[in-house]
Structures are given as C-alpha cells and as structure tokens.
Amino acid sequence: MNEPVSSRAADAASAMAASACRVVVVSEDRVAQGRAMETANWLRAQFGEEPVFDFSFWNFKELSEPAAASKAVEAAAHADIILLSAHGNDL
C-alpha cells in the first residue's frame, strides 16, 4: 500500500529538520544581531549545503518575557550551537 504523497513529504521534512544543525542566536540589539547574522552567513559559506542550518533568533529584551524566555530555553536545550552577540566585554 502506498503512503499518501503529503505523508511522505511530511516525513521527508521531518527527517530534514531532525538532521539540521540547530543554531540559537541570542543578541543584545539589532546591531549585535547583524554581527550574529554575519557569523551565520559565514557558517553557511563554510559548510555549503550540508548540514542544513536551522536558525532561531532571540534578543535580550524578549528574554525578559517569561513565555518567550521559556521558548528560548527550549530551543537552546535542543541546539547544536548557541551564538551570543553583545556589545562590550563586561558579560
């Protein structure tokens, strides 16, 4: 018996998501996010098409909201890479 095409497509998408390199980016502001994006683009350029990168972006202000912070923690818990982009050196 053949699976419906939509089921096979969903399975393929699920497999791709499972094999993706999950990257969580936490940035202080838009400038810091821009620097993090430069790093993300560098990663893509270094690795080409494999692995597929799945980026999740968060900023410091969002993390002060409990619901957003909870989602960010969940994303970070499953991340392969966590990038932190901030100004200064007083962290």
mmCIF file with all atom_site columns, C-alpha atoms in Angstrom:
data_model
loop_
_atom_site.group_PDB
_atom_site.id
_atom_site.type_symbol
_atom_site.label_atom_id
_atom_site.label_alt_id
_atom_site.label_comp_id
_atom_site.label_asym_id
_atom_site.label_entity_id
_atom_site.label_seq_id
_atom_site.pdbx_PDB_ins_code
_atom_site.Cartn_x
_atom_site.Cartn_y
_atom_site.Cartn_z
_atom_site.occupancy
_atom_site.B_iso_or_equiv
_atom_site.pdbx_formal_charge
_atom_site.auth_seq_id
_atom_site.auth_comp_id
_atom_site.auth_asym_id
_atom_site.auth_atom_id
_atom_site.pdbx_PDB_model_num
ATOM 1  C CA . MET A 1 1  ? 0.000  0.000  0.000  1.00 0.00 ? 1  MET A CA 1
ATOM 2  C CA . ASN A 1 2  ? 1.383  3.401  -0.951 1.00 0.00 ? 2  ASN A CA 1
ATOM 3  C CA . GLU A 1 3  ? 1.605  6.256  1.510  1.00 0.00 ? 3  GLU A CA 1
ATOM 4  C CA . PRO A 1 4  ? -0.140 9.479  0.527  1.00 0.00 ? 4  PRO A CA 1
ATOM 5  C CA . VAL A 1 5  ? 2.228  11.987 -1.050 1.00 0.00 ? 5  VAL A CA 1
ATOM 6  C CA . SER A 1 6  ? 1.516  14.505 1.721  1.00 0.00 ? 6  SER A CA 1
ATOM 7  C CA . SER A 1 7  ? 2.571  11.930 4.335  1.00 0.00 ? 7  SER A CA 1
ATOM 8  C CA . ARG A 1 8  ? 5.837  11.194 2.509  1.00 0.00 ? 8  ARG A CA 1
ATOM 9  C CA . ALA A 1 9  ? 6.520  14.918 2.156  1.00 0.00 ? 9  ALA A CA 1
ATOM 10 C CA . ALA A 1 10 ? 5.861  15.425 5.859  1.00 0.00 ? 10 ALA A CA 1
ATOM 11 C CA . ASP A 1 11 ? 8.191  12.533 6.703  1.00 0.00 ? 11 ASP A CA 1
ATOM 12 C CA . ALA A 1 12 ? 10.912 13.982 4.469  1.00 0.00 ? 12 ALA A CA 1
ATOM 13 C CA . ALA A 1 13 ? 10.514 17.424 6.040  1.00 0.00 ? 13 ALA A CA 1
ATOM 14 C CA . SER A 1 14 ? 10.647 15.863 9.491  1.00 0.00 ? 14 SER A CA 1
ATOM 15 C CA . ALA A 1 15 ? 13.805 13.932 8.629  1.00 0.00 ? 15 ALA A CA 1
ATOM 16 C CA . MET A 1 16 ? 15.423 17.083 7.245  1.00 0.00 ? 16 MET A CA 1
ATOM 17 C CA . ALA A 1 17 ? 14.544 19.031 10.398 1.00 0.00 ? 17 ALA A CA 1
ATOM 18 C CA . ALA A 1 18 ? 15.930 16.232 12.560 1.00 0.00 ? 18 ALA A CA 1
ATOM 19 C CA . SER A 1 19 ? 19.233 16.256 10.674 1.00 0.00 ? 19 SER A CA 1
ATOM 20 C CA . ALA A 1 20 ? 19.501 20.048 10.617 1.00 0.00 ? 20 ALA A CA 1
ATOM 21 C CA . CYS A 1 21 ? 22.155 21.775 12.671 1.00 0.00 ? 21 CYS A CA 1
ATOM 22 C CA . ARG A 1 22 ? 20.084 23.822 15.118 1.00 0.00 ? 22 ARG A CA 1
ATOM 23 C CA . VAL A 1 23 ? 21.569 27.220 15.943 1.00 0.00 ? 23 VAL A CA 1
ATOM 24 C CA . VAL A 1 24 ? 20.160 29.538 18.602 1.00 0.00 ? 24 VAL A CA 1
ATOM 25 C CA . VAL A 1 25 ? 21.258 33.162 18.281 1.00 0.00 ? 25 VAL A CA 1
ATOM 26 C CA . VAL A 1 26 ? 20.826 35.477 21.277 1.00 0.00 ? 26 VAL A CA 1
ATOM 27 C CA . SER A 1 27 ? 21.658 39.121 20.653 1.00 0.00 ? 27 SER A CA 1
ATOM 28 C CA . GLU A 1 28 ? 21.631 42.330 22.628 1.00 0.00 ? 28 GLU A CA 1
ATOM 29 C CA . ASP A 1 29 ? 20.096 44.519 19.892 1.00 0.00 ? 29 ASP A CA 1
ATOM 30 C CA . ARG A 1 30 ? 19.818 44.919 16.125 1.00 0.00 ? 30 ARG A CA 1
ATOM 31 C CA . VAL A 1 31 ? 23.488 45.812 15.694 1.00 0.00 ? 31 VAL A CA 1
ATOM 32 C CA . ALA A 1 32 ? 24.545 42.722 17.625 1.00 0.00 ? 32 ALA A CA 1
ATOM 33 C CA . GLN A 1 33 ? 22.040 40.643 15.658 1.00 0.00 ? 33 GLN A CA 1
ATOM 34 C CA . GLY A 1 34 ? 23.617 41.937 12.455 1.00 0.00 ? 34 GLY A CA 1
ATOM 35 C CA . ARG A 1 35 ? 27.016 40.679 13.635 1.00 0.00 ? 35 ARG A CA 1
ATOM 36 C CA . ALA A 1 36 ? 25.468 37.333 14.522 1.00 0.00 ? 36 ALA A CA 1
ATOM 37 C CA . MET A 1 37 ? 23.942 37.150 11.028 1.00 0.00 ? 37 MET A CA 1
ATOM 38 C CA . GLU A 1 38 ? 27.401 37.726 9.553  1.00 0.00 ? 38 GLU A CA 1
ATOM 39 C CA . THR A 1 39 ? 28.601 34.728 11.571 1.00 0.00 ? 39 THR A CA 1
ATOM 40 C CA . ALA A 1 40 ? 25.584 32.692 10.438 1.00 0.00 ? 40 ALA A CA 1
ATOM 41 C CA . ASN A 1 41 ? 26.316 33.535 6.811  1.00 0.00 ? 41 ASN A CA 1
ATOM 42 C CA . TRP A 1 42 ? 29.969 32.598 7.335  1.00 0.00 ? 42 TRP A CA 1
ATOM 43 C CA . LEU A 1 43 ? 28.870 29.216 8.730  1.00 0.00 ? 43 LEU A CA 1
ATOM 44 C CA . ARG A 1 44 ? 26.672 28.585 5.706  1.00 0.00 ? 44 ARG A CA 1
ATOM 45 C CA . ALA A 1 45 ? 29.507 29.545 3.362  1.00 0.00 ? 45 ALA A CA 1
ATOM 46 C CA . GLN A 1 46 ? 31.965 27.241 5.142  1.00 0.00 ? 46 GLN A CA 1
ATOM 47 C CA . PHE A 1 47 ? 29.721 24.192 5.062  1.00 0.00 ? 47 PHE A CA 1
ATOM 48 C CA . GLY A 1 48 ? 27.754 24.680 1.865  1.00 0.00 ? 48 GLY A CA 1
ATOM 49 C CA . GLU A 1 49 ? 24.509 22.775 1.613  1.00 0.00 ? 49 GLU A CA 1
ATOM 50 C CA . GLU A 1 50 ? 25.298 20.184 4.281  1.00 0.00 ? 50 GLU A CA 1
ATOM 51 C CA . PRO A 1 51 ? 24.390 20.390 7.032  1.00 0.00 ? 51 PRO A CA 1
ATOM 52 C CA . VAL A 1 52 ? 21.203 22.371 6.734  1.00 0.00 ? 52 VAL A CA 1
ATOM 53 C CA . PHE A 1 53 ? 21.185 25.100 9.383  1.00 0.00 ? 53 PHE A CA 1
ATOM 54 C CA . ASP A 1 54 ? 18.007 25.866 11.315 1.00 0.00 ? 54 ASP A CA 1
ATOM 55 C CA . PHE A 1 55 ? 18.377 29.263 12.998 1.00 0.00 ? 55 PHE A CA 1
ATOM 56 C CA . SER A 1 56 ? 16.335 30.581 15.918 1.00 0.00 ? 56 SER A CA 1
ATOM 57 C CA . PHE A 1 57 ? 16.808 34.256 16.866 1.00 0.00 ? 57 PHE A CA 1
ATOM 58 C CA . TRP A 1 58 ? 16.191 35.859 20.262 1.00 0.00 ? 58 TRP A CA 1
ATOM 59 C CA . ASN A 1 59 ? 17.089 39.226 21.743 1.00 0.00 ? 59 ASN A CA 1
ATOM 60 C CA . PHE A 1 60 ? 17.774 40.185 25.335 1.00 0.00 ? 60 PHE A CA 1
ATOM 61 C CA . LYS A 1 61 ? 14.579 42.247 25.620 1.00 0.00 ? 61 LYS A CA 1
ATOM 62 C CA . GLU A 1 62 ? 12.410 39.290 24.527 1.00 0.00 ? 62 GLU A CA 1
ATOM 63 C CA . LEU A 1 63 ? 14.011 37.107 27.167 1.00 0.00 ? 63 LEU A CA 1
ATOM 64 C CA . SER A 1 64 ? 12.593 39.315 29.914 1.00 0.00 ? 64 SER A CA 1
ATOM 65 C CA . GLU A 1 65 ? 9.137  37.978 28.964 1.00 0.00 ? 65 GLU A CA 1
ATOM 66 C CA . PRO A 1 66 ? 8.514  34.599 30.668 1.00 0.00 ? 66 PRO A CA 1
ATOM 67 C CA . ALA A 1 67 ? 6.772  32.947 27.706 1.00 0.00 ? 67 ALA A CA 1
ATOM 68 C CA . ALA A 1 68 ? 9.493  33.969 25.250 1.00 0.00 ? 68 ALA A CA 1
ATOM 69 C CA . ALA A 1 69 ? 12.224 33.018 27.717 1.00 0.00 ? 69 ALA A CA 1
ATOM 70 C CA . SER A 1 70 ? 10.687 29.572 28.112 1.00 0.00 ? 70 SER A CA 1
ATOM 71 C CA . LYS A 1 71 ? 10.637 29.054 24.335 1.00 0.00 ? 71 LYS A CA 1
ATOM 72 C CA . ALA A 1 72 ? 14.231 30.283 24.048 1.00 0.00 ? 72 ALA A CA 1
ATOM 73 C CA . VAL A 1 73 ? 15.361 27.886 26.784 1.00 0.00 ? 73 VAL A CA 1
ATOM 74 C CA . GLU A 1 74 ? 13.636 25.016 24.977 1.00 0.00 ? 74 GLU A CA 1
ATOM 75 C CA . ALA A 1 75 ? 15.305 25.975 21.697 1.00 0.00 ? 75 ALA A CA 1
ATOM 76 C CA . ALA A 1 76 ? 18.696 26.280 23.408 1.00 0.00 ? 76 ALA A CA 1
ATOM 77 C CA . ALA A 1 77 ? 18.277 22.898 25.080 1.00 0.00 ? 77 ALA A CA 1
ATOM 78 C CA . HIS A 1 78 ? 17.974 21.274 21.650 1.00 0.00 ? 78 HIS A CA 1
ATOM 79 C CA . ALA A 1 79 ? 20.538 23.461 19.880 1.00 0.00 ? 79 ALA A CA 1
ATOM 80 C CA . ASP A 1 80 ? 23.757 22.203 18.400 1.00 0.00 ? 80 ASP A CA 1
ATOM 81 C CA . ILE A 1 81 ? 25.266 25.708 18.512 1.00 0.00 ? 81 ILE A CA 1
ATOM 82 C CA . ILE A 1 82 ? 24.412 28.742 20.645 1.00 0.00 ? 82 ILE A CA 1
ATOM 83 C CA . LEU A 1 83 ? 25.697 32.127 19.454 1.00 0.00 ? 83 LEU A CA 1
ATOM 84 C CA . LEU A 1 84 ? 25.704 35.076 21.834 1.00 0.00 ? 84 LEU A CA 1
ATOM 85 C CA . SER A 1 85 ? 26.230 38.525 20.366 1.00 0.00 ? 85 SER A CA 1
ATOM 86 C CA . ALA A 1 86 ? 26.562 41.531 22.651 1.00 0.00 ? 86 ALA A CA 1
ATOM 87 C CA . HIS A 1 87 ? 28.458 44.800 22.975 1.00 0.00 ? 87 HIS A CA 1
ATOM 88 C CA . GLY A 1 88 ? 31.400 45.296 25.276 1.00 0.00 ? 88 GLY A CA 1
ATOM 89 C CA . ASN A 1 89 ? 33.318 42.810 27.313 1.00 0.00 ? 89 ASN A CA 1
ATOM 90 C CA . ASP A 1 90 ? 31.533 43.004 30.665 1.00 0.00 ? 90 ASP A CA 1
ATOM 91 C CA . LEU A 1 91 ? 29.486 39.818 30.440 1.00 0.00 ? 91 LEU A CA 1
#
